[in-house]
PDB file of C-alpha atoms in Angstrom:
ATOM      1  CA  PHE R   4     -16.616   4.409   2.591  1.00  0.00           C
ATOM      2  CA  SER R   5     -13.952   6.569   3.159  1.00  0.00           C
ATOM      3  CA  GLN R   6     -16.645   7.808   6.068  1.00  0.00           C
ATOM      4  CA  ARG R   7     -18.242   4.075   7.172  1.00  0.00           C
ATOM      5  CA  GLY R   8     -16.698   2.236   5.943  1.00  0.00           C
ATOM      6  CA  TYR R   9     -17.036  -1.381   3.045  1.00  0.00           C
ATOM      7  CA  ARG R  10     -20.197  -2.874   5.283  1.00  0.00           C
ATOM      8  CA  GLN R  11     -21.645   0.521   6.918  1.00  0.00           C
ATOM      9  CA  ALA R  12     -21.780   1.999   3.592  1.00  0.00           C
ATOM     10  CA  SER R  13     -25.255   1.551   1.375  1.00  0.00           C
ATOM     11  CA  VAL R  14     -24.826   2.235  -2.404  1.00  0.00           C
ATOM     12  CA  ASP R  15     -28.105   4.929  -0.866  1.00  0.00           C
ATOM     13  CA  ASP R  16     -24.693   6.991   1.073  1.00  0.00           C
ATOM     14  CA  VAL R  17     -23.321   6.582  -1.973  1.00  0.00           C
ATOM     15  CA  GLY R  18     -25.514   7.750  -5.025  1.00  0.00           C
ATOM     16  CA  ARG R  19     -26.430  10.196  -2.458  1.00  0.00           C
ATOM     17  CA  GLN R  20     -21.974  11.438  -1.807  1.00  0.00           C
ATOM     18  CA  ALA R  21     -22.317  11.631  -5.567  1.00  0.00           C
ATOM     19  CA  GLU R  22     -25.354  13.748  -6.163  1.00  0.00           C
ATOM     20  CA  THR R  23     -26.821  11.037  -7.885  1.00  0.00           C
ATOM     21  CA  SER R  24     -29.648   8.909  -7.427  1.00  0.00           C
ATOM     22  CA  LYS R  25     -29.434   5.025  -6.006  1.00  0.00           C
ATOM     23  CA  GLY R  26     -30.951   4.319  -9.788  1.00  0.00           C
ATOM     24  CA  GLY R  27     -28.140   6.281 -11.226  1.00  0.00           C
ATOM     25  CA  VAL R  28     -24.856   4.528  -9.907  1.00  0.00           C
ATOM     26  CA  TYR R  29     -26.342   1.287 -10.332  1.00  0.00           C
ATOM     27  CA  TYR R  30     -26.210   2.172 -13.468  1.00  0.00           C
ATOM     28  CA  HIS R  31     -22.798   2.808 -14.016  1.00  0.00           C
ATOM     29  CA  PHE R  32     -22.154  -0.652 -11.095  1.00  0.00           C
ATOM     30  CA  PRO R  33     -23.804  -3.255 -11.219  1.00  0.00           C
ATOM     31  CA  THR R  34     -23.112  -4.108  -7.329  1.00  0.00           C
ATOM     32  CA  LYS R  35     -21.508  -1.636  -4.298  1.00  0.00           C
ATOM     33  CA  GLU R  36     -18.468  -4.363  -4.929  1.00  0.00           C
ATOM     34  CA  SER R  37     -17.987  -3.510  -8.200  1.00  0.00           C
ATOM     35  CA  LEU R  38     -17.736   0.342  -7.339  1.00  0.00           C
ATOM     36  CA  PHE R  39     -15.864  -0.875  -4.456  1.00  0.00           C
ATOM     37  CA  LEU R  40     -13.500  -3.195  -6.569  1.00  0.00           C
ATOM     38  CA  GLU R  41     -13.015   0.347  -9.567  1.00  0.00           C
ATOM     39  CA  ARG R  42     -12.715   2.842  -6.258  1.00  0.00           C
ATOM     40  CA  LEU R  43      -9.586   0.373  -5.538  1.00  0.00           C
ATOM     41  CA  ARG R  44      -8.416  -0.004  -8.458  1.00  0.00           C
ATOM     42  CA  THR R  45      -8.161   3.293  -9.435  1.00  0.00           C
ATOM     43  CA  THR R  46      -6.508   4.280  -6.401  1.00  0.00           C
ATOM     44  CA  ALA R  47      -3.900   1.678  -6.276  1.00  0.00           C
ATOM     45  CA  ASP R  48      -3.879   2.719  -9.652  1.00  0.00           C
ATOM     46  CA  ARG R  49      -2.151   6.207  -8.343  1.00  0.00           C
ATOM     47  CA  LEU R  50      -0.128   5.047  -5.374  1.00  0.00           C
ATOM     48  CA  VAL R  51       1.872   2.927  -8.260  1.00  0.00           C
ATOM     49  CA  ALA R  52       2.561   5.674 -10.480  1.00  0.00           C
ATOM     50  CA  LYS R  53       3.253   7.884  -7.264  1.00  0.00           C
ATOM     51  CA  VAL R  54       5.724   5.029  -6.546  1.00  0.00           C
ATOM     52  CA  GLU R  55       6.712   4.690  -9.926  1.00  0.00           C
ATOM     53  CA  ARG R  56       7.184   8.124 -10.947  1.00  0.00           C
ATOM     54  CA  THR R  57       9.058   8.207  -6.798  1.00  0.00           C
ATOM     55  CA  VAL R  58      11.594   5.602  -8.344  1.00  0.00           C
ATOM     56  CA  ALA R  59      12.252   7.018 -11.735  1.00  0.00           C
ATOM     57  CA  GLY R  60      15.105   9.743 -10.528  1.00  0.00           C
ATOM     58  CA  VAL R  61      17.304   7.140  -8.089  1.00  0.00           C
ATOM     59  CA  ASP R  62      20.061   4.942  -9.781  1.00  0.00           C
ATOM     60  CA  ASP R  63      21.313   3.002  -6.967  1.00  0.00           C
ATOM     61  CA  PRO R  64      18.525  -0.620  -6.375  1.00  0.00           C
ATOM     62  CA  ILE R  65      18.459  -0.270  -3.194  1.00  0.00           C
ATOM     63  CA  GLU R  66      17.315   3.334  -2.459  1.00  0.00           C
ATOM     64  CA  ARG R  67      15.221   2.583  -4.856  1.00  0.00           C
ATOM     65  CA  ALA R  68      14.353   0.197  -2.840  1.00  0.00           C
ATOM     66  CA  ASP R  69      14.097   2.874  -0.247  1.00  0.00           C
ATOM     67  CA  VAL R  70      12.505   5.169  -1.576  1.00  0.00           C
ATOM     68  CA  ALA R  71       9.528   2.906  -2.757  1.00  0.00           C
ATOM     69  CA  LEU R  72       8.969   2.011   0.265  1.00  0.00           C
ATOM     70  CA  ARG R  73       9.280   5.496   2.144  1.00  0.00           C
ATOM     71  CA  THR R  74       6.707   6.270  -0.130  1.00  0.00           C
ATOM     72  CA  VAL R  75       4.025   3.964   0.429  1.00  0.00           C
ATOM     73  CA  LEU R  76       4.052   4.861   4.211  1.00  0.00           C
ATOM     74  CA  THR R  77       4.111   7.799   3.488  1.00  0.00           C
ATOM     75  CA  VAL R  78       1.064   8.311   1.234  1.00  0.00           C
ATOM     76  CA  PHE R  79      -0.984   5.481   3.850  1.00  0.00           C
ATOM     77  CA  ALA R  80       0.227   8.459   6.719  1.00  0.00           C
ATOM     78  CA  GLY R  81      -0.756  11.333   4.810  1.00  0.00           C
ATOM     79  CA  HIS R  82      -4.597   9.067   3.981  1.00  0.00           C
ATOM     80  CA  ARG R  83      -5.583   7.539   6.568  1.00  0.00           C
ATOM     81  CA  THR R  84      -8.848   6.672   6.088  1.00  0.00           C
ATOM     82  CA  MET R  85      -7.842   5.240   2.257  1.00  0.00           C
ATOM     83  CA  ALA R  86      -5.137   2.998   4.505  1.00  0.00           C
ATOM     84  CA  ARG R  87      -8.336   1.860   6.514  1.00  0.00           C
ATOM     85  CA  LEU R  88     -10.209   0.842   3.271  1.00  0.00           C
ATOM     86  CA  PHE R  89      -7.511  -1.067   1.193  1.00  0.00           C
ATOM     87  CA  LEU R  90      -5.797  -2.659   5.003  1.00  0.00           C
ATOM     88  CA  ILE R  91      -9.069  -3.260   7.416  1.00  0.00           C
ATOM     89  CA  ASP R  92     -12.411  -3.182   5.094  1.00  0.00           C
ATOM     90  CA  ALA R  93     -11.059  -4.527   1.885  1.00  0.00           C
ATOM     91  CA  VAL R  94     -10.383  -7.520   4.084  1.00  0.00           C
ATOM     92  CA  GLY R  95     -14.026  -7.744   4.929  1.00  0.00           C
ATOM     93  CA  ALA R  96     -15.182  -7.378   1.036  1.00  0.00           C
ATOM     94  CA  GLY R  97     -16.417 -10.798  -1.091  1.00  0.00           C
ATOM     95  CA  PRO R  98     -13.672 -12.928  -3.527  1.00  0.00           C
ATOM     96  CA  GLU R  99     -14.069  -9.772  -6.073  1.00  0.00           C
ATOM     97  CA  VAL R 100     -12.043  -7.555  -3.604  1.00  0.00           C
ATOM     98  CA  GLN R 101     -10.182 -10.598  -2.214  1.00  0.00           C
ATOM     99  CA  ALA R 102      -8.933 -11.048  -5.911  1.00  0.00           C
ATOM    100  CA  GLU R 103      -7.919  -7.422  -5.956  1.00  0.00           C
ATOM    101  CA  LEU R 104      -6.062  -7.321  -3.322  1.00  0.00           C
ATOM    102  CA  ARG R 105      -3.495 -10.689  -4.021  1.00  0.00           C
ATOM    103  CA  SER R 106      -3.349  -8.367  -6.744  1.00  0.00           C
ATOM    104  CA  LEU R 107      -2.019  -5.257  -5.369  1.00  0.00           C
ATOM    105  CA  HIS R 108      -0.226  -7.268  -3.256  1.00  0.00           C
ATOM    106  CA  GLU R 109       1.352  -8.045  -5.774  1.00  0.00           C
ATOM    107  CA  ARG R 110       1.806  -5.603  -7.464  1.00  0.00           C
ATOM    108  CA  PHE R 111       3.784  -3.841  -4.252  1.00  0.00           C
ATOM    109  CA  SER R 112       6.058  -7.440  -3.582  1.00  0.00           C
ATOM    110  CA  SER R 113       6.885  -6.931  -7.733  1.00  0.00           C
ATOM    111  CA  ILE R 114       8.411  -3.650  -7.347  1.00  0.00           C
ATOM    112  CA  ILE R 115      10.274  -4.264  -4.620  1.00  0.00           C
ATOM    113  CA  SER R 116      12.237  -7.598  -5.607  1.00  0.00           C
ATOM    114  CA  GLU R 117      12.737  -5.797  -8.611  1.00  0.00           C
ATOM    115  CA  GLN R 118      15.298  -3.126  -7.221  1.00  0.00           C
ATOM    116  CA  LEU R 119      16.481  -6.290  -5.470  1.00  0.00           C
ATOM    117  CA  ASP R 120      16.383  -8.490  -8.440  1.00  0.00           C
ATOM    118  CA  ALA R 121      19.310  -5.362  -9.815  1.00  0.00           C
ATOM    119  CA  ALA R 122      21.005  -4.584  -6.335  1.00  0.00           C
ATOM    120  CA  GLY R 123      21.700  -8.895  -6.567  1.00  0.00           C
ATOM    121  CA  GLU R 124      22.352  -8.323 -10.123  1.00  0.00           C
ATOM    122  CA  GLU R 125      25.755  -5.270  -9.293  1.00  0.00           C
ATOM    123  CA  GLY R 126      26.139  -7.692  -6.211  1.00  0.00           C
ATOM    124  CA  THR R 127      25.663  -5.027  -3.632  1.00  0.00           C
ATOM    125  CA  VAL R 128      23.192  -8.435  -1.901  1.00  0.00           C
ATOM    126  CA  ALA R 129      23.781 -11.657  -1.671  1.00  0.00           C
ATOM    127  CA  ALA R 130      21.957 -15.022  -4.028  1.00  0.00           C
ATOM    128  CA  ILE R 131      18.027 -14.818  -1.846  1.00  0.00           C
ATOM    129  CA  ASP R 132      14.924 -14.974  -3.299  1.00  0.00           C
ATOM    130  CA  THR R 133      13.558 -11.414  -4.503  1.00  0.00           C
ATOM    131  CA  GLN R 134       9.446 -12.709  -4.598  1.00  0.00           C
ATOM    132  CA  LEU R 135       9.666 -13.994  -1.214  1.00  0.00           C
ATOM    133  CA  ALA R 136      12.008 -11.661   0.059  1.00  0.00           C
ATOM    134  CA  GLY R 137       9.973  -8.480  -1.411  1.00  0.00           C
ATOM    135  CA  MET R 138       5.974  -9.932   0.118  1.00  0.00           C
ATOM    136  CA  ALA R 139       8.046 -10.830   3.883  1.00  0.00           C
ATOM    137  CA  TRP R 140       8.957  -6.175   2.907  1.00  0.00           C
ATOM    138  CA  PHE R 141       5.910  -5.605   2.153  1.00  0.00           C
ATOM    139  CA  GLY R 142       4.403  -7.653   4.793  1.00  0.00           C
ATOM    140  CA  ALA R 143       6.352  -5.776   6.976  1.00  0.00           C
ATOM    141  CA  LEU R 144       5.200  -2.840   6.156  1.00  0.00           C
ATOM    142  CA  ASN R 145       1.863  -3.767   5.754  1.00  0.00           C
ATOM    143  CA  GLU R 146       1.483  -4.638   9.990  1.00  0.00           C
ATOM    144  CA  VAL R 147       2.967  -1.712  10.436  1.00  0.00           C
ATOM    145  CA  VAL R 148       0.197   0.769   8.761  1.00  0.00           C
ATOM    146  CA  MET R 149      -1.987  -2.370  10.817  1.00  0.00           C
ATOM    147  CA  ARG R 150      -1.346  -1.773  13.863  1.00  0.00           C
ATOM    148  CA  TRP R 151      -1.343   1.882  13.345  1.00  0.00           C
ATOM    149  CA  LEU R 152      -4.885   1.656  11.877  1.00  0.00           C
ATOM    150  CA  MET R 153      -6.052   0.058  15.250  1.00  0.00           C
ATOM    151  CA  ALA R 154      -4.482   2.022  17.806  1.00  0.00           C
ATOM    152  CA  GLU R 155      -6.175   3.562  19.433  1.00  0.00           C
ATOM    153  CA  ARG R 156      -3.885   6.234  20.174  1.00  0.00           C
ATOM    154  CA  PRO R 157      -1.553   6.142  16.958  1.00  0.00           C
ATOM    155  CA  GLY R 158       1.663   7.918  16.764  1.00  0.00           C
ATOM    156  CA  ARG R 159       3.246   9.440  13.714  1.00  0.00           C
ATOM    157  CA  LEU R 160       3.118   7.103  10.863  1.00  0.00           C
ATOM    158  CA  GLU R 161       6.284   7.810   9.511  1.00  0.00           C
ATOM    159  CA  ASP R 162       9.024   8.067  13.071  1.00  0.00           C
ATOM    160  CA  THR R 163       8.542   4.103  12.195  1.00  0.00           C
ATOM    161  CA  TYR R 164      10.203   4.679   9.783  1.00  0.00           C
ATOM    162  CA  PRO R 165      13.710   4.316   9.925  1.00  0.00           C
ATOM    163  CA  THR R 166      13.515   1.106  12.328  1.00  0.00           C
ATOM    164  CA  LEU R 167      11.287  -0.631   9.672  1.00  0.00           C
ATOM    165  CA  ARG R 168      14.206   0.370   6.932  1.00  0.00           C
ATOM    166  CA  ALA R 169      16.945  -0.865   9.477  1.00  0.00           C
ATOM    167  CA  ILE R 170      15.072  -3.963   9.991  1.00  0.00           C
ATOM    168  CA  LEU R 171      14.244  -5.183   6.165  1.00  0.00           C
ATOM    169  CA  LEU R 172      17.952  -4.261   4.432  1.00  0.00           C
ATOM    170  CA  ARG R 173      19.398  -6.129   7.424  1.00  0.00           C
ATOM    171  CA  SER R 174      18.159  -9.283   5.964  1.00  0.00           C
ATOM    172  CA  VAL R 175      18.953  -8.834   2.102  1.00  0.00           C
ATOM    173  CA  GLY R 176      22.529  -8.386   4.450  1.00  0.00           C
ATOM    174  CA  ILE R 177      22.992  -5.256   3.551  1.00  0.00           C
ATOM    175  CA  SER R 178      25.855  -3.585   5.840  1.00  0.00           C
ATOM    176  CA  GLU R 179      25.570  -1.436   8.350  1.00  0.00           C
ATOM    177  CA  ALA R 180      27.525   2.283   7.383  1.00  0.00           C
ATOM    178  CA  ARG R 181      25.478   1.489   4.163  1.00  0.00           C
ATOM    179  CA  ILE R 182      21.888   2.026   5.930  1.00  0.00           C
ATOM    180  CA  GLU R 183      23.294   4.691   8.062  1.00  0.00           C
ATOM    181  CA  ALA R 184      23.704   5.988   4.714  1.00  0.00           C
ATOM    182  CA  LEU R 185      20.120   5.692   3.506  1.00  0.00           C
ATOM    183  CA  GLU R 186      19.840   7.465   6.695  1.00  0.00           C
ATOM    184  CA  ALA R 187      21.982  10.490   6.651  1.00  0.00           C
ATOM    185  CA  GLY R 188      20.431  10.530   3.080  1.00  0.00           C
TER     186      GLY R 188
END
């Protein structure tokens, strides 16, 4: 899937890569879509675990949200083919993959909204619909990565983060001084 994309990869291709037969692949996965779903789930689980490990040692909820977003962006920057699978190839797959993508988007949006909830409880951000804000933040990150993936000559994805961070933090009322402090840290 990484080399050819979801649509172009065949089960024969997967079997060759896995050094097994087509029948061996079908023994474990009844369809190409089920194989792709498993790949999507395990990769997403690893990414979520990485984000959770990265934010675990951070006390401030705004910093946790910042670290979570930066971690996702950095992982995608380092794994362009994985990002392409998640954000481009998966979109053209079947209804089960679409349901899984919705679930994944909800997982990542929830990580953000949980941090915004905590920031709201301590008075750092105004009372807002944090679920909607989490979706908007994840959507903004998604759009930045998509444009990077589709660019003929993409720059460094990580270079987009300072501006994206400032836009997102301003959207929930974080002061310029606090944004600057996060950028410095």
